[in-house]
Tab-separated table of C-alpha atoms and ligand atoms in Angstrom:
chain	number	residue	atom	x	y	z
E	1	MET	CA	-146.108	35.856	65.425
E	2	LEU	CA	-145.612	34.839	61.805
E	3	GLN	CA	-143.238	37.516	60.510
E	4	HIS	CA	-140.984	36.296	57.660
E	5	GLN	CA	-143.250	33.224	57.231
E	6	LYS	CA	-144.787	32.491	53.843
E	7	ILE	CA	-148.155	30.754	54.047
E	8	VAL	CA	-149.978	29.238	51.072
E	9	VAL	CA	-153.750	28.854	51.467
E	10	ILE	CA	-155.357	26.883	48.648
E	11	GLY	CA	-159.045	27.698	48.945
E	12	GLY	CA	-158.090	31.056	50.449
E	13	SER	CA	-160.622	33.053	48.425
E	14	SER	CA	-163.622	32.137	50.585
E	15	GLY	CA	-164.924	30.958	53.944
E	16	ILE	CA	-162.483	29.243	56.310
E	17	GLY	CA	-159.527	29.627	53.926
E	18	LEU	CA	-160.049	33.375	53.537
E	19	GLU	CA	-160.417	33.827	57.295
E	20	THR	CA	-157.229	31.778	57.832
E	21	ALA	CA	-155.395	33.997	55.351
E	22	LYS	CA	-156.672	37.110	57.163
E	23	GLN	CA	-155.609	35.842	60.596
E	24	ALA	CA	-152.180	34.782	59.274
E	25	ALA	CA	-151.670	38.171	57.599
E	26	ALA	CA	-152.657	39.927	60.839
E	27	LEU	CA	-149.863	37.975	62.566
E	28	GLY	CA	-147.365	39.277	60.007
E	29	ALA	CA	-147.231	36.376	57.518
E	30	GLU	CA	-146.841	36.809	53.778
E	31	VAL	CA	-149.955	35.119	52.413
E	32	ILE	CA	-150.504	33.473	49.041
E	33	ILE	CA	-154.051	32.425	48.205
E	34	ALA	CA	-155.194	30.220	45.336
E	35	SER	CA	-158.502	29.003	43.928
E	36	ARG	CA	-160.311	28.666	40.597
E	37	SER	CA	-162.368	31.849	40.344
E	38	LYS	CA	-160.540	35.073	39.383
E	39	ALA	CA	-163.458	37.141	40.685
E	40	LYS	CA	-163.396	35.492	44.131
E	41	LEU	CA	-159.609	35.867	44.285
E	42	GLN	CA	-159.771	39.555	43.384
E	43	LYS	CA	-162.357	40.242	46.077
E	44	ALA	CA	-160.388	38.278	48.669
E	45	LYS	CA	-157.115	39.999	47.752
E	46	ALA	CA	-158.786	43.378	48.229
E	47	GLU	CA	-159.738	42.284	51.764
E	48	LEU	CA	-156.266	40.920	52.522
E	49	GLY	CA	-154.303	43.981	51.453
E	50	PRO	CA	-151.231	44.603	49.318
E	51	THR	CA	-148.896	42.030	50.903
E	52	ALA	CA	-151.069	39.109	49.752
E	53	SER	CA	-150.744	37.529	46.332
E	54	SER	CA	-153.187	35.310	44.488
E	55	TYR	CA	-153.091	32.619	41.813
E	56	THR	CA	-155.805	30.847	39.856
E	57	LEU	CA	-155.576	27.123	40.411
E	58	ASP	CA	-157.838	24.115	40.040
E	59	THR	CA	-156.633	21.428	42.461
E	60	THR	CA	-158.284	18.663	40.426
E	61	GLN	CA	-155.690	19.300	37.677
E	62	GLU	CA	-152.465	17.571	38.690
E	63	GLN	CA	-150.221	19.459	36.231
E	64	GLU	CA	-151.683	22.802	37.340
E	65	VAL	CA	-150.906	21.977	40.960
E	66	LYS	CA	-147.343	20.965	40.035
E	67	SER	CA	-146.734	24.205	38.077
E	68	PHE	CA	-148.310	26.286	40.846
E	69	PHE	CA	-145.750	25.076	43.391
E	70	GLU	CA	-142.904	25.522	40.875
E	71	THR	CA	-144.000	29.169	40.561
E	72	VAL	CA	-144.432	29.710	44.314
E	73	GLY	CA	-141.035	28.223	45.241
E	74	ARG	CA	-139.968	27.822	48.894
E	75	PHE	CA	-142.489	28.555	51.631
E	76	ASP	CA	-143.263	27.697	55.279
E	77	HIS	CA	-146.841	26.477	55.740
E	78	LEU	CA	-149.481	24.964	53.469
E	79	VAL	CA	-153.211	25.043	54.223
E	80	VAL	CA	-155.614	23.280	51.842
E	81	SER	CA	-159.202	24.289	52.525
E	82	ALA	CA	-160.213	24.042	48.842
E	83	ALA	CA	-163.277	21.883	48.353
E	84	GLU	CA	-166.627	21.801	46.678
E	85	THR	CA	-168.861	19.317	48.422
E	86	SER	CA	-172.340	17.898	48.016
E	87	GLY	CA	-174.531	15.200	49.466
E	88	GLY	CA	-177.530	13.096	48.635
E	89	PRO	CA	-179.125	9.684	49.095
E	90	PHE	CA	-176.640	6.890	48.312
E	91	LEU	CA	-178.867	4.906	45.931
E	92	GLN	CA	-179.874	7.987	43.951
E	93	THR	CA	-176.400	9.520	43.640
E	94	ASP	CA	-174.750	9.187	40.224
E	95	THR	CA	-171.428	7.399	40.447
E	96	ALA	CA	-169.902	10.223	38.373
E	97	LYS	CA	-170.988	12.735	41.021
E	98	ALA	CA	-169.490	10.582	43.771
E	99	ARG	CA	-166.212	10.411	41.856
E	100	GLN	CA	-166.279	14.205	41.434
E	101	LEU	CA	-166.337	14.569	45.224
E	102	PHE	CA	-163.216	12.417	45.502
E	103	ASP	CA	-161.578	14.315	42.607
E	104	ASN	CA	-162.200	17.630	44.274
E	105	LYS	CA	-161.696	17.096	47.989
E	106	PHE	CA	-159.483	13.981	48.187
E	107	TRP	CA	-157.309	14.139	45.061
E	108	GLY	CA	-157.081	17.939	45.273
E	109	GLN	CA	-155.524	17.707	48.728
E	110	TYR	CA	-153.391	14.722	47.670
E	111	TYR	CA	-151.857	16.703	44.757
E	112	ALA	CA	-151.337	19.761	46.963
E	113	ALA	CA	-149.491	17.721	49.607
E	114	LYS	CA	-147.483	15.788	47.003
E	115	TYR	CA	-146.230	18.784	45.023
E	116	GLY	CA	-146.228	21.295	47.889
E	117	ALA	CA	-144.276	19.280	50.502
E	118	PRO	CA	-140.857	19.392	48.762
E	119	ASN	CA	-140.984	23.227	48.814
E	120	ILE	CA	-141.874	23.567	52.515
E	121	ALA	CA	-139.261	24.468	55.135
E	122	PRO	CA	-138.404	21.448	57.365
E	123	ASN	CA	-139.879	23.183	60.422
E	124	GLY	CA	-143.037	24.045	58.469
E	125	SER	CA	-146.442	22.382	58.294
E	126	ILE	CA	-149.302	21.148	56.161
E	127	THR	CA	-152.910	21.458	57.309
E	128	LEU	CA	-155.490	19.416	55.420
E	129	PHE	CA	-159.283	19.454	55.787
E	130	SER	CA	-161.445	16.523	56.821
E	131	GLY	CA	-164.963	17.122	58.223
E	132	VAL	CA	-167.492	16.057	60.827
E	133	VAL	CA	-169.312	13.536	58.618
E	134	ALA	CA	-166.219	11.289	58.721
E	135	TYR	CA	-166.744	10.897	62.467
E	136	LYS	CA	-170.507	11.282	62.838
E	137	SER	CA	-172.442	9.371	60.199
E	138	MET	CA	-175.255	11.375	58.676
E	139	ILE	CA	-177.870	10.317	56.159
E	140	GLY	CA	-176.972	11.764	52.755
E	141	SER	CA	-173.252	12.055	53.508
E	142	SER	CA	-172.006	8.580	52.603
E	143	VAL	CA	-169.551	9.731	49.932
E	144	LEU	CA	-168.434	12.918	51.671
E	145	GLY	CA	-167.904	10.940	54.880
E	146	ALA	CA	-165.682	8.510	52.976
E	147	VAL	CA	-163.746	11.380	51.370
E	148	ASN	CA	-163.194	13.075	54.742
E	149	ALA	CA	-162.071	9.820	56.354
E	150	ALA	CA	-159.679	9.168	53.464
E	151	VAL	CA	-158.143	12.650	53.798
E	152	ALA	CA	-157.690	12.175	57.552
E	153	ASN	CA	-155.938	8.849	57.025
E	154	LEU	CA	-153.725	10.266	54.279
E	155	GLY	CA	-152.727	13.202	56.477
E	156	GLN	CA	-151.894	11.089	59.522
E	157	THR	CA	-149.667	8.766	57.510
E	158	LEU	CA	-147.965	11.771	55.903
E	159	ALA	CA	-147.192	13.080	59.404
E	160	LEU	CA	-144.875	10.066	59.696
E	161	GLU	CA	-143.578	9.975	56.116
E	162	LEU	CA	-142.900	13.679	55.654
E	163	ALA	CA	-141.441	14.285	59.144
E	164	PRO	CA	-139.953	16.525	60.425
E	165	LEU	CA	-142.535	18.475	58.426
E	166	ARG	CA	-145.698	18.482	60.545
E	167	VAL	CA	-148.976	17.373	58.993
E	168	ASN	CA	-152.301	17.954	60.749
E	169	LEU	CA	-155.985	17.874	59.956
E	170	VAL	CA	-158.893	20.057	60.847
E	171	SER	CA	-162.333	18.505	61.032
E	172	PRO	CA	-164.915	21.295	60.967
E	173	GLY	CA	-168.469	20.746	62.092
E	174	ILE	CA	-171.289	22.765	60.553
E	175	ILE	CA	-169.815	26.176	59.781
E	176	ASP	CA	-171.691	29.152	58.345
E	177	THR	CA	-169.646	29.924	55.212
E	178	PRO	CA	-170.412	30.783	51.570
E	179	SER	CA	-170.258	27.027	50.834
E	180	ARG	CA	-174.045	26.981	51.398
E	181	SER	CA	-174.797	30.170	49.453
E	182	GLN	CA	-176.738	28.158	46.839
E	183	MET	CA	-179.232	27.060	49.504
E	184	PRO	CA	-182.305	29.327	49.811
E	185	GLU	CA	-181.792	31.614	52.827
E	186	GLU	CA	-184.808	30.360	54.748
E	187	ALA	CA	-183.862	26.693	54.360
E	188	ARG	CA	-180.269	27.495	55.281
E	189	ASN	CA	-181.262	29.334	58.464
E	190	GLN	CA	-183.617	26.530	59.386
E	191	PHE	CA	-180.827	23.999	58.882
E	192	TYR	CA	-178.452	26.041	61.057
E	193	ASP	CA	-181.103	26.456	63.792
E	194	THR	CA	-181.801	22.708	63.853
E	195	ILE	CA	-178.099	21.854	64.116
E	196	ALA	CA	-177.465	24.579	66.729
E	197	SER	CA	-180.254	23.290	68.966
E	198	LYS	CA	-178.590	19.846	69.080
E	199	LEU	CA	-175.045	21.012	69.785
E	200	PRO	CA	-173.614	21.476	73.289
E	201	VAL	CA	-172.497	25.014	72.287
E	202	LYS	CA	-175.979	25.870	70.900
E	203	ARG	CA	-174.692	27.544	67.758
E	204	VAL	CA	-173.165	26.609	64.427
E	205	GLY	CA	-169.555	27.562	63.762
E	206	LYS	CA	-168.063	30.640	62.158
E	207	ALA	CA	-165.132	30.638	59.729
E	208	GLU	CA	-163.171	32.477	62.457
E	209	ASP	CA	-163.568	29.505	64.857
E	210	VAL	CA	-161.918	27.134	62.402
E	211	ALA	CA	-159.270	29.615	61.219
E	212	GLN	CA	-158.129	30.050	64.832
E	213	SER	CA	-157.556	26.294	65.008
E	214	VAL	CA	-155.581	26.294	61.768
E	215	LEU	CA	-153.368	29.069	63.135
E	216	TYR	CA	-152.823	26.988	66.276
E	217	LEU	CA	-151.736	23.967	64.187
E	218	ILE	CA	-149.403	26.150	62.124
E	219	GLN	CA	-147.763	27.667	65.190
E	220	ASN	CA	-147.489	24.779	67.667
E	221	GLY	CA	-144.308	22.905	66.724
E	222	PHE	CA	-145.167	19.936	68.973
E	223	VAL	CA	-148.419	19.004	67.228
E	224	THR	CA	-148.420	16.600	64.299
E	225	GLY	CA	-150.694	13.830	63.045
E	226	THR	CA	-153.616	15.355	64.905
E	227	VAL	CA	-157.219	15.619	63.781
E	228	LEU	CA	-158.499	18.755	65.455
E	229	HIS	CA	-162.287	18.642	65.756
E	230	VAL	CA	-163.748	22.130	65.593
E	231	ASP	CA	-167.393	21.183	65.675
E	232	GLY	CA	-169.079	22.558	68.810
E	233	GLY	CA	-169.238	19.043	70.217
E	234	HIS	CA	-171.091	17.637	67.199
E	235	ILE	CA	-169.526	14.172	67.301
E	236	LEU	CA	-170.736	13.717	70.888
E	237	THR	CA	-174.384	14.208	69.954
P	1	LIG	N1	-168.644	24.873	55.961
P	1	LIG	C1	-168.886	23.725	56.583
P	1	LIG	O1	-169.935	23.517	57.211
P	1	LIG	C2	-167.842	22.629	56.547
P	1	LIG	C3	-168.089	21.440	57.259
P	1	LIG	C4	-167.142	20.414	57.254
P	1	LIG	C5	-165.992	20.561	56.502
P	1	LIG	N2	-165.790	21.721	55.796
P	1	LIG	C6	-164.569	21.796	54.998
P	1	LIG	O2	-163.860	23.006	55.242
P	1	LIG	C7	-163.151	23.380	54.068
P	1	LIG	C8	-163.451	24.836	53.727
P	1	LIG	O3	-164.840	24.965	53.465
P	1	LIG	P1	-165.603	26.374	53.438
P	1	LIG	O4	-166.873	26.183	54.152
P	1	LIG	O5	-164.671	27.459	53.821
P	1	LIG	O6	-165.955	26.461	51.869
P	1	LIG	P2	-166.082	27.700	50.864
P	1	LIG	O7	-166.410	28.965	51.578
P	1	LIG	O8	-166.986	27.235	49.776
P	1	LIG	O9	-164.599	27.820	50.274
P	1	LIG	C9	-164.066	26.805	49.489
P	1	LIG	C10	-162.864	27.346	48.736
P	1	LIG	O10	-162.315	26.320	47.923
P	1	LIG	C11	-162.084	26.812	46.602
P	1	LIG	N3	-162.153	25.652	45.710
P	1	LIG	C12	-163.178	24.764	45.534
P	1	LIG	N4	-162.825	23.812	44.658
P	1	LIG	C13	-161.558	24.114	44.255
P	1	LIG	C14	-160.651	23.517	43.349
P	1	LIG	N5	-160.957	22.413	42.651
P	1	LIG	N6	-159.433	24.093	43.173
P	1	LIG	C15	-159.087	25.199	43.861
P	1	LIG	N7	-159.907	25.819	44.729
P	1	LIG	C16	-161.130	25.280	44.918
P	1	LIG	C17	-163.179	27.871	46.415
P	1	LIG	O11	-162.863	28.872	45.485
P	1	LIG	P3	-163.156	28.754	43.894
P	1	LIG	O12	-164.617	28.524	43.726
P	1	LIG	O13	-162.649	30.073	43.397
P	1	LIG	O14	-162.320	27.622	43.395
P	1	LIG	C18	-163.173	28.505	47.807
P	1	LIG	O15	-162.113	29.445	47.908
P	1	LIG	C19	-163.563	22.370	52.993
P	1	LIG	O16	-162.638	21.306	52.966
P	1	LIG	C20	-164.889	21.848	53.503
P	1	LIG	O17	-165.234	20.564	53.012
P	1	LIG	C21	-166.671	22.754	55.798
């Protein structure tokens, strides 16, 4: 149970982050969610109930991240699922777009760990997000794969440097979340069906699958420096 535990979920207004916040709240935690969009935060807060609080925050802005943690003060566990990702053929991808991916998913998590860690209880934890394309190369994911690998390496080194604070990583496979809401429905379903047919579990993931793993990493005091693959066996294919 997570009574009297304060959990900060950056990226908690959607998808895996929102589901993590819901599962943590159901276990009695006080949940704080943060992301950029006020509208998404409002909707998420309505789903989470009155004990949750929300803050607007853009993790690409170092000073914003610093002030956010000054406002939040002491807490127990940090989860950073915030990311906006994209892919495309290496030779046709603008360098600026590639840098944006690093700004958002790598530097965002870097700032969160840097300014969040000093406020976390010594028996607390940080969970960062990598992703399957760091471990299973896929055409069109050169930059995202590099970002995910960089985050995993950062997190594992922090597990040593920030000890006794525990630092772990989740590496989701293909998960059906609002992150693909811009894709036309038919193309999205086709993509999910193709992936599902290749996976040992014969389905793509749900936000709940990954959230369960985050809750495990938060609660198991003997796990640190781990990359937990929640991908339906994707890296074996
Ligand atoms: N879904 C998948 O198939 C999959 C696969 C591998 C890895 N992952 C990883 O899993 C994590 C969660 O993904 P998801 O599928 O749950 O995505 P999602 O549903 O799109 O949620 C992403 C969250 O991040 C927030 N966010 C994005 N950029 C931000 C920024 N600069 N500052 C603050 N908040 C920001 C978004 O809210 P705002 O728009 O309000 O900022 C939203 O709450 C990500 O790290 C993603 O790369 C997902």
